[in-house]
PDB file of C-alpha atoms in Angstrom:
ATOM      1  CA  UNK A   1      16.782  -5.414  25.923  1.00  0.00           C
ATOM      2  CA  UNK A   2      16.014  -9.375  25.394  1.00  0.00           C
ATOM      3  CA  UNK A   3      15.018 -11.782  27.948  1.00  0.00           C
ATOM      4  CA  UNK A   4      15.354 -15.523  27.987  1.00  0.00           C
ATOM      5  CA  UNK A   5      12.289 -17.052  28.038  1.00  0.00           C
ATOM      6  CA  UNK A   6      10.731 -20.623  28.305  1.00  0.00           C
ATOM      7  CA  UNK A   7       7.941 -21.972  26.539  1.00  0.00           C
ATOM      8  CA  UNK A   8       6.020 -24.963  26.462  1.00  0.00           C
ATOM      9  CA  UNK A   9       4.984 -26.338  24.239  1.00  0.00           C
ATOM     10  CA  UNK A  10       2.274 -28.592  21.710  1.00  0.00           C
ATOM     11  CA  UNK A  11       2.582 -29.078  18.271  1.00  0.00           C
ATOM     12  CA  UNK A  12      -0.558 -30.610  16.092  1.00  0.00           C
ATOM     13  CA  UNK A  13      -0.730 -31.866  12.920  1.00  0.00           C
ATOM     14  CA  UNK A  14      -4.751 -32.338  12.075  1.00  0.00           C
ATOM     15  CA  UNK A  15      -5.588 -32.387  15.521  1.00  0.00           C
ATOM     16  CA  UNK A  16      -2.616 -35.287  16.469  1.00  0.00           C
ATOM     17  CA  UNK A  17      -0.164 -34.448  18.718  1.00  0.00           C
ATOM     18  CA  UNK A  18       3.204 -34.683  16.925  1.00  0.00           C
ATOM     19  CA  UNK A  19       5.548 -32.930  19.009  1.00  0.00           C
ATOM     20  CA  UNK A  20       5.798 -31.486  22.373  1.00  0.00           C
ATOM     21  CA  UNK A  21       8.628 -29.541  25.063  1.00  0.00           C
ATOM     22  CA  UNK A  22      10.241 -26.322  25.800  1.00  0.00           C
ATOM     23  CA  UNK A  23      11.560 -24.572  24.205  1.00  0.00           C
ATOM     24  CA  UNK A  24      14.158 -21.204  25.398  1.00  0.00           C
ATOM     25  CA  UNK A  25      15.355 -18.290  23.319  1.00  0.00           C
ATOM     26  CA  UNK A  26      15.741 -15.057  24.116  1.00  0.00           C
ATOM     27  CA  UNK A  27      12.791 -12.363  23.332  1.00  0.00           C
ATOM     28  CA  UNK A  28      13.813  -8.851  22.027  1.00  0.00           C
ATOM     29  CA  UNK A  29      11.877  -6.069  22.843  1.00  0.00           C
ATOM     30  CA  UNK A  30      11.324  -3.489  19.606  1.00  0.00           C
ATOM     31  CA  UNK A  31       9.110  -1.512  19.955  1.00  0.00           C
ATOM     32  CA  UNK A  32       5.949  -2.040  22.012  1.00  0.00           C
ATOM     33  CA  UNK A  33       6.128  -5.524  21.416  1.00  0.00           C
ATOM     34  CA  UNK A  34       8.232  -8.816  22.132  1.00  0.00           C
ATOM     35  CA  UNK A  35       9.108 -10.785  19.544  1.00  0.00           C
ATOM     36  CA  UNK A  36      11.341 -14.357  18.804  1.00  0.00           C
ATOM     37  CA  UNK A  37      14.961 -13.759  17.795  1.00  0.00           C
ATOM     38  CA  UNK A  38      15.034 -17.334  16.288  1.00  0.00           C
ATOM     39  CA  UNK A  39      11.989 -19.591  16.072  1.00  0.00           C
ATOM     40  CA  UNK A  40      12.127 -22.831  13.359  1.00  0.00           C
ATOM     41  CA  UNK A  41      10.352 -25.274  13.000  1.00  0.00           C
ATOM     42  CA  UNK A  42      11.339 -28.814  10.200  1.00  0.00           C
ATOM     43  CA  UNK A  43       8.303 -31.251   9.675  1.00  0.00           C
ATOM     44  CA  UNK A  44       7.515 -32.051   6.191  1.00  0.00           C
ATOM     45  CA  UNK A  45       4.893 -29.718   4.308  1.00  0.00           C
ATOM     46  CA  UNK A  46       2.453 -28.151   6.196  1.00  0.00           C
ATOM     47  CA  UNK A  47       0.525 -25.112   6.066  1.00  0.00           C
ATOM     48  CA  UNK A  48      -2.471 -22.572   7.829  1.00  0.00           C
ATOM     49  CA  UNK A  49       0.590 -22.223  10.674  1.00  0.00           C
ATOM     50  CA  UNK A  50      -0.670 -20.452  14.015  1.00  0.00           C
ATOM     51  CA  UNK A  51       0.340 -20.290  17.473  1.00  0.00           C
ATOM     52  CA  UNK A  52      -1.755 -19.436  20.533  1.00  0.00           C
ATOM     53  CA  UNK A  53      -1.864 -19.122  24.244  1.00  0.00           C
ATOM     54  CA  UNK A  54      -3.094 -22.916  25.216  1.00  0.00           C
ATOM     55  CA  UNK A  55      -5.719 -22.865  22.391  1.00  0.00           C
ATOM     56  CA  UNK A  56      -6.511 -25.361  19.451  1.00  0.00           C
ATOM     57  CA  UNK A  57      -8.312 -23.380  16.833  1.00  0.00           C
ATOM     58  CA  UNK A  58      -8.667 -27.001  14.358  1.00  0.00           C
ATOM     59  CA  UNK A  59      -8.957 -26.864  10.741  1.00  0.00           C
ATOM     60  CA  UNK A  60      -9.417 -22.807   9.444  1.00  0.00           C
ATOM     61  CA  UNK A  61     -10.011 -21.651   6.335  1.00  0.00           C
ATOM     62  CA  UNK A  62      -8.412 -18.486   5.716  1.00  0.00           C
ATOM     63  CA  UNK A  63      -9.886 -15.248   3.617  1.00  0.00           C
ATOM     64  CA  UNK A  64      -7.447 -12.243   2.235  1.00  0.00           C
ATOM     65  CA  UNK A  65      -9.430  -9.335   2.634  1.00  0.00           C
ATOM     66  CA  UNK A  66      -8.001  -6.487   0.013  1.00  0.00           C
ATOM     67  CA  UNK A  67      -9.539  -3.132  -0.352  1.00  0.00           C
ATOM     68  CA  UNK A  68     -12.291  -2.300  -2.177  1.00  0.00           C
ATOM     69  CA  UNK A  69     -13.594   1.155  -2.187  1.00  0.00           C
ATOM     70  CA  UNK A  70     -12.763   4.737  -0.297  1.00  0.00           C
ATOM     71  CA  UNK A  71     -13.421   4.329   3.266  1.00  0.00           C
ATOM     72  CA  UNK A  72     -14.338   7.666   5.403  1.00  0.00           C
ATOM     73  CA  UNK A  73     -11.020   9.343   5.646  1.00  0.00           C
ATOM     74  CA  UNK A  74      -8.908   8.996   2.132  1.00  0.00           C
ATOM     75  CA  UNK A  75      -5.791  11.822   4.020  1.00  0.00           C
ATOM     76  CA  UNK A  76      -3.010  10.675   2.335  1.00  0.00           C
ATOM     77  CA  UNK A  77      -1.967  11.193  -0.714  1.00  0.00           C
ATOM     78  CA  UNK A  78      -2.588   8.640  -3.754  1.00  0.00           C
ATOM     79  CA  UNK A  79       0.525   8.021  -5.900  1.00  0.00           C
ATOM     80  CA  UNK A  80      -1.704   8.839  -9.393  1.00  0.00           C
ATOM     81  CA  UNK A  81      -4.809  10.642  -8.826  1.00  0.00           C
ATOM     82  CA  UNK A  82      -8.134   9.315  -7.986  1.00  0.00           C
ATOM     83  CA  UNK A  83      -9.985   6.629  -5.792  1.00  0.00           C
ATOM     84  CA  UNK A  84      -7.531   5.820  -3.189  1.00  0.00           C
ATOM     85  CA  UNK A  85      -7.749   2.105  -2.306  1.00  0.00           C
ATOM     86  CA  UNK A  86      -7.026   1.169  -6.171  1.00  0.00           C
ATOM     87  CA  UNK A  87      -3.449   2.423  -4.664  1.00  0.00           C
ATOM     88  CA  UNK A  88      -2.719  -0.306  -2.845  1.00  0.00           C
ATOM     89  CA  UNK A  89      -5.614  -3.055  -3.434  1.00  0.00           C
ATOM     90  CA  UNK A  90      -2.092  -4.897  -4.899  1.00  0.00           C
ATOM     91  CA  UNK A  91      -3.091  -8.536  -4.873  1.00  0.00           C
ATOM     92  CA  UNK A  92       0.717  -9.201  -6.511  1.00  0.00           C
ATOM     93  CA  UNK A  93       3.052  -5.958  -4.124  1.00  0.00           C
ATOM     94  CA  UNK A  94       4.217  -3.322  -6.920  1.00  0.00           C
ATOM     95  CA  UNK A  95       6.491  -1.264  -4.528  1.00  0.00           C
ATOM     96  CA  UNK A  96       6.177   2.074  -6.185  1.00  0.00           C
ATOM     97  CA  UNK A  97       3.969   1.657  -9.417  1.00  0.00           C
ATOM     98  CA  UNK A  98       0.954   2.993  -7.286  1.00  0.00           C
ATOM     99  CA  UNK A  99       0.783   4.004  -3.372  1.00  0.00           C
ATOM    100  CA  UNK A 100      -0.594   6.384  -0.827  1.00  0.00           C
ATOM    101  CA  UNK A 101       1.953   9.148   0.858  1.00  0.00           C
ATOM    102  CA  UNK A 102       2.032  10.879   3.695  1.00  0.00           C
ATOM    103  CA  UNK A 103       4.062  14.007   5.296  1.00  0.00           C
ATOM    104  CA  UNK A 104       2.084  15.624   7.211  1.00  0.00           C
ATOM    105  CA  UNK A 105       1.304  14.168  11.358  1.00  0.00           C
ATOM    106  CA  UNK A 106      -2.429  13.157  11.888  1.00  0.00           C
ATOM    107  CA  UNK A 107      -2.767  12.637   8.349  1.00  0.00           C
ATOM    108  CA  UNK A 108      -5.226   9.360   8.056  1.00  0.00           C
ATOM    109  CA  UNK A 109      -6.293   7.476   5.987  1.00  0.00           C
ATOM    110  CA  UNK A 110      -9.564   4.246   5.933  1.00  0.00           C
ATOM    111  CA  UNK A 111     -10.447   1.921   2.935  1.00  0.00           C
ATOM    112  CA  UNK A 112     -13.142  -0.641   3.243  1.00  0.00           C
ATOM    113  CA  UNK A 113     -12.881  -4.104   2.585  1.00  0.00           C
ATOM    114  CA  UNK A 114     -13.548  -6.709   1.131  1.00  0.00           C
ATOM    115  CA  UNK A 115     -16.807  -8.938   2.394  1.00  0.00           C
ATOM    116  CA  UNK A 116     -17.271 -12.358   3.497  1.00  0.00           C
ATOM    117  CA  UNK A 117     -20.882 -12.939   2.460  1.00  0.00           C
ATOM    118  CA  UNK A 118     -22.790 -16.696   2.495  1.00  0.00           C
ATOM    119  CA  UNK A 119     -19.803 -17.283   5.329  1.00  0.00           C
ATOM    120  CA  UNK A 120     -21.022 -19.220   8.350  1.00  0.00           C
ATOM    121  CA  UNK A 121     -19.801 -20.606  11.319  1.00  0.00           C
ATOM    122  CA  UNK A 122     -17.054 -19.014  13.842  1.00  0.00           C
ATOM    123  CA  UNK A 123     -14.684 -16.289  13.256  1.00  0.00           C
ATOM    124  CA  UNK A 124     -11.085 -17.523  14.816  1.00  0.00           C
ATOM    125  CA  UNK A 125      -9.626 -14.519  14.750  1.00  0.00           C
ATOM    126  CA  UNK A 126      -8.322 -11.611  11.722  1.00  0.00           C
ATOM    127  CA  UNK A 127      -4.805 -10.305  10.700  1.00  0.00           C
ATOM    128  CA  UNK A 128      -4.234  -7.466  10.236  1.00  0.00           C
ATOM    129  CA  UNK A 129      -1.161  -6.357   7.885  1.00  0.00           C
ATOM    130  CA  UNK A 130      -0.147  -2.827   6.365  1.00  0.00           C
ATOM    131  CA  UNK A 131       3.237  -2.437   4.012  1.00  0.00           C
ATOM    132  CA  UNK A 132       4.577   0.224   4.603  1.00  0.00           C
ATOM    133  CA  UNK A 133       8.008   1.960   3.620  1.00  0.00           C
ATOM    134  CA  UNK A 134       9.695   5.201   5.016  1.00  0.00           C
ATOM    135  CA  UNK A 135      11.305   7.507   1.842  1.00  0.00           C
ATOM    136  CA  UNK A 136      11.907  10.519   3.252  1.00  0.00           C
ATOM    137  CA  UNK A 137      14.491  11.904   6.164  1.00  0.00           C
ATOM    138  CA  UNK A 138      13.474  12.329   9.352  1.00  0.00           C
ATOM    139  CA  UNK A 139      11.531  10.439  12.146  1.00  0.00           C
ATOM    140  CA  UNK A 140       8.399   8.551  11.153  1.00  0.00           C
ATOM    141  CA  UNK A 141       6.363   6.454  12.737  1.00  0.00           C
ATOM    142  CA  UNK A 142       2.100   5.599  12.587  1.00  0.00           C
ATOM    143  CA  UNK A 143      -0.559   3.611  13.600  1.00  0.00           C
ATOM    144  CA  UNK A 144      -3.139   0.557  11.767  1.00  0.00           C
ATOM    145  CA  UNK A 145      -6.638   1.557  11.931  1.00  0.00           C
ATOM    146  CA  UNK A 146      -9.585  -0.678  11.805  1.00  0.00           C
ATOM    147  CA  UNK A 147     -12.406   0.814  12.560  1.00  0.00           C
ATOM    148  CA  UNK A 148     -16.446  -0.794  12.086  1.00  0.00           C
ATOM    149  CA  UNK A 149     -19.822  -0.316  13.087  1.00  0.00           C
ATOM    150  CA  UNK A 150     -17.872   3.739  14.294  1.00  0.00           C
ATOM    151  CA  UNK A 151     -15.735   2.889  16.491  1.00  0.00           C
ATOM    152  CA  UNK A 152     -12.541   3.053  15.623  1.00  0.00           C
ATOM    153  CA  UNK A 153      -9.256   1.058  17.132  1.00  0.00           C
ATOM    154  CA  UNK A 154      -5.197   1.403  16.678  1.00  0.00           C
ATOM    155  CA  UNK A 155      -2.209  -0.484  17.195  1.00  0.00           C
ATOM    156  CA  UNK A 156       0.863   0.685  19.284  1.00  0.00           C
ATOM    157  CA  UNK A 157       3.180   2.757  16.993  1.00  0.00           C
ATOM    158  CA  UNK A 158       5.125   1.505  14.562  1.00  0.00           C
ATOM    159  CA  UNK A 159       8.294   3.006  13.218  1.00  0.00           C
ATOM    160  CA  UNK A 160       9.581   1.834   9.358  1.00  0.00           C
ATOM    161  CA  UNK A 161      12.821   1.863   8.181  1.00  0.00           C
ATOM    162  CA  UNK A 162      14.117   4.017   5.760  1.00  0.00           C
ATOM    163  CA  UNK A 163      14.482   2.366   1.936  1.00  0.00           C
ATOM    164  CA  UNK A 164      12.426  -1.104   2.030  1.00  0.00           C
ATOM    165  CA  UNK A 165       9.132  -1.420   2.446  1.00  0.00           C
ATOM    166  CA  UNK A 166       8.258  -3.547   5.312  1.00  0.00           C
ATOM    167  CA  UNK A 167       4.988  -6.080   7.055  1.00  0.00           C
ATOM    168  CA  UNK A 168       3.503  -4.759  10.060  1.00  0.00           C
ATOM    169  CA  UNK A 169       1.069  -7.313  11.804  1.00  0.00           C
ATOM    170  CA  UNK A 170      -0.772  -7.590  14.303  1.00  0.00           C
ATOM    171  CA  UNK A 171      -3.508 -10.587  14.967  1.00  0.00           C
ATOM    172  CA  UNK A 172      -7.383 -10.101  16.817  1.00  0.00           C
ATOM    173  CA  UNK A 173      -8.019 -13.707  18.096  1.00  0.00           C
ATOM    174  CA  UNK A 174     -11.124 -11.836  19.587  1.00  0.00           C
ATOM    175  CA  UNK A 175     -12.857  -8.660  18.304  1.00  0.00           C
ATOM    176  CA  UNK A 176     -10.904  -5.719  19.485  1.00  0.00           C
ATOM    177  CA  UNK A 177     -14.148  -3.845  18.930  1.00  0.00           C
ATOM    178  CA  UNK A 178     -16.249  -6.475  21.374  1.00  0.00           C
ATOM    179  CA  UNK A 179     -13.890  -8.382  23.173  1.00  0.00           C
ATOM    180  CA  UNK A 180     -15.953 -11.560  21.653  1.00  0.00           C
ATOM    181  CA  UNK A 181     -15.900 -14.196  18.746  1.00  0.00           C
ATOM    182  CA  UNK A 182     -15.451 -11.643  14.827  1.00  0.00           C
ATOM    183  CA  UNK A 183     -19.703 -11.778  13.998  1.00  0.00           C
ATOM    184  CA  UNK A 184     -19.839 -11.588   9.586  1.00  0.00           C
ATOM    185  CA  UNK A 185     -21.096  -8.580   9.916  1.00  0.00           C
ATOM    186  CA  UNK A 186     -18.684  -7.173  11.639  1.00  0.00           C
ATOM    187  CA  UNK A 187     -15.912  -7.997   9.541  1.00  0.00           C
ATOM    188  CA  UNK A 188     -17.958  -7.346   6.188  1.00  0.00           C
ATOM    189  CA  UNK A 189     -17.821  -3.602   7.968  1.00  0.00           C
ATOM    190  CA  UNK A 190     -14.962  -3.801   8.499  1.00  0.00           C
ATOM    191  CA  UNK A 191     -12.611  -0.331   7.692  1.00  0.00           C
ATOM    192  CA  UNK A 192      -8.815  -1.052   8.033  1.00  0.00           C
ATOM    193  CA  UNK A 193      -6.280   2.488   7.201  1.00  0.00           C
ATOM    194  CA  UNK A 194      -3.665   4.113   8.573  1.00  0.00           C
ATOM    195  CA  UNK A 195      -2.561   7.233  11.138  1.00  0.00           C
ATOM    196  CA  UNK A 196       0.469   9.425  10.657  1.00  0.00           C
ATOM    197  CA  UNK A 197       2.446   9.749  14.350  1.00  0.00           C
ATOM    198  CA  UNK A 198       5.038  11.572  13.600  1.00  0.00           C
TER     199      UNK A 198
END
């Protein structure tokens, strides 16, 4: 069901407060998560927008990390024989040209990600992303996985829809492995993956 929610907000640009106020909106229950039905903001040109709860992260540098090698598990089937990560390291998505696929419950796949060598400073968070399509009839769901230092954590269960690709995202302000700020070593050891649930 839907729930009405009141949120007090502060909108800052380069550390300067530009807007404050209260939003009354509707949350829609989508699987295990609540999502805004409609939230929009028009304020000239800006990028690197993030929403937090009572924490201003300051100026950020954002770096995408793509798969760069097969990880510890390769249970899904690549569209072309060979390294699995080559099917998913798409800087420009190629839809059904390359992909990995599973029709078997409990199949798991992990892939190593790019390193962030040479970085100094505080890592303010990690935003994990899975682009998934359900192409066959019948039920299908998955959990995203992150592995670092021999420990694997899973997301909630996601339910992709038929025909079109959907993005599933989970933001981690702190490391789910330690509950502390991410470290460079932890991110450099990171593997991202997927597990077929139904």
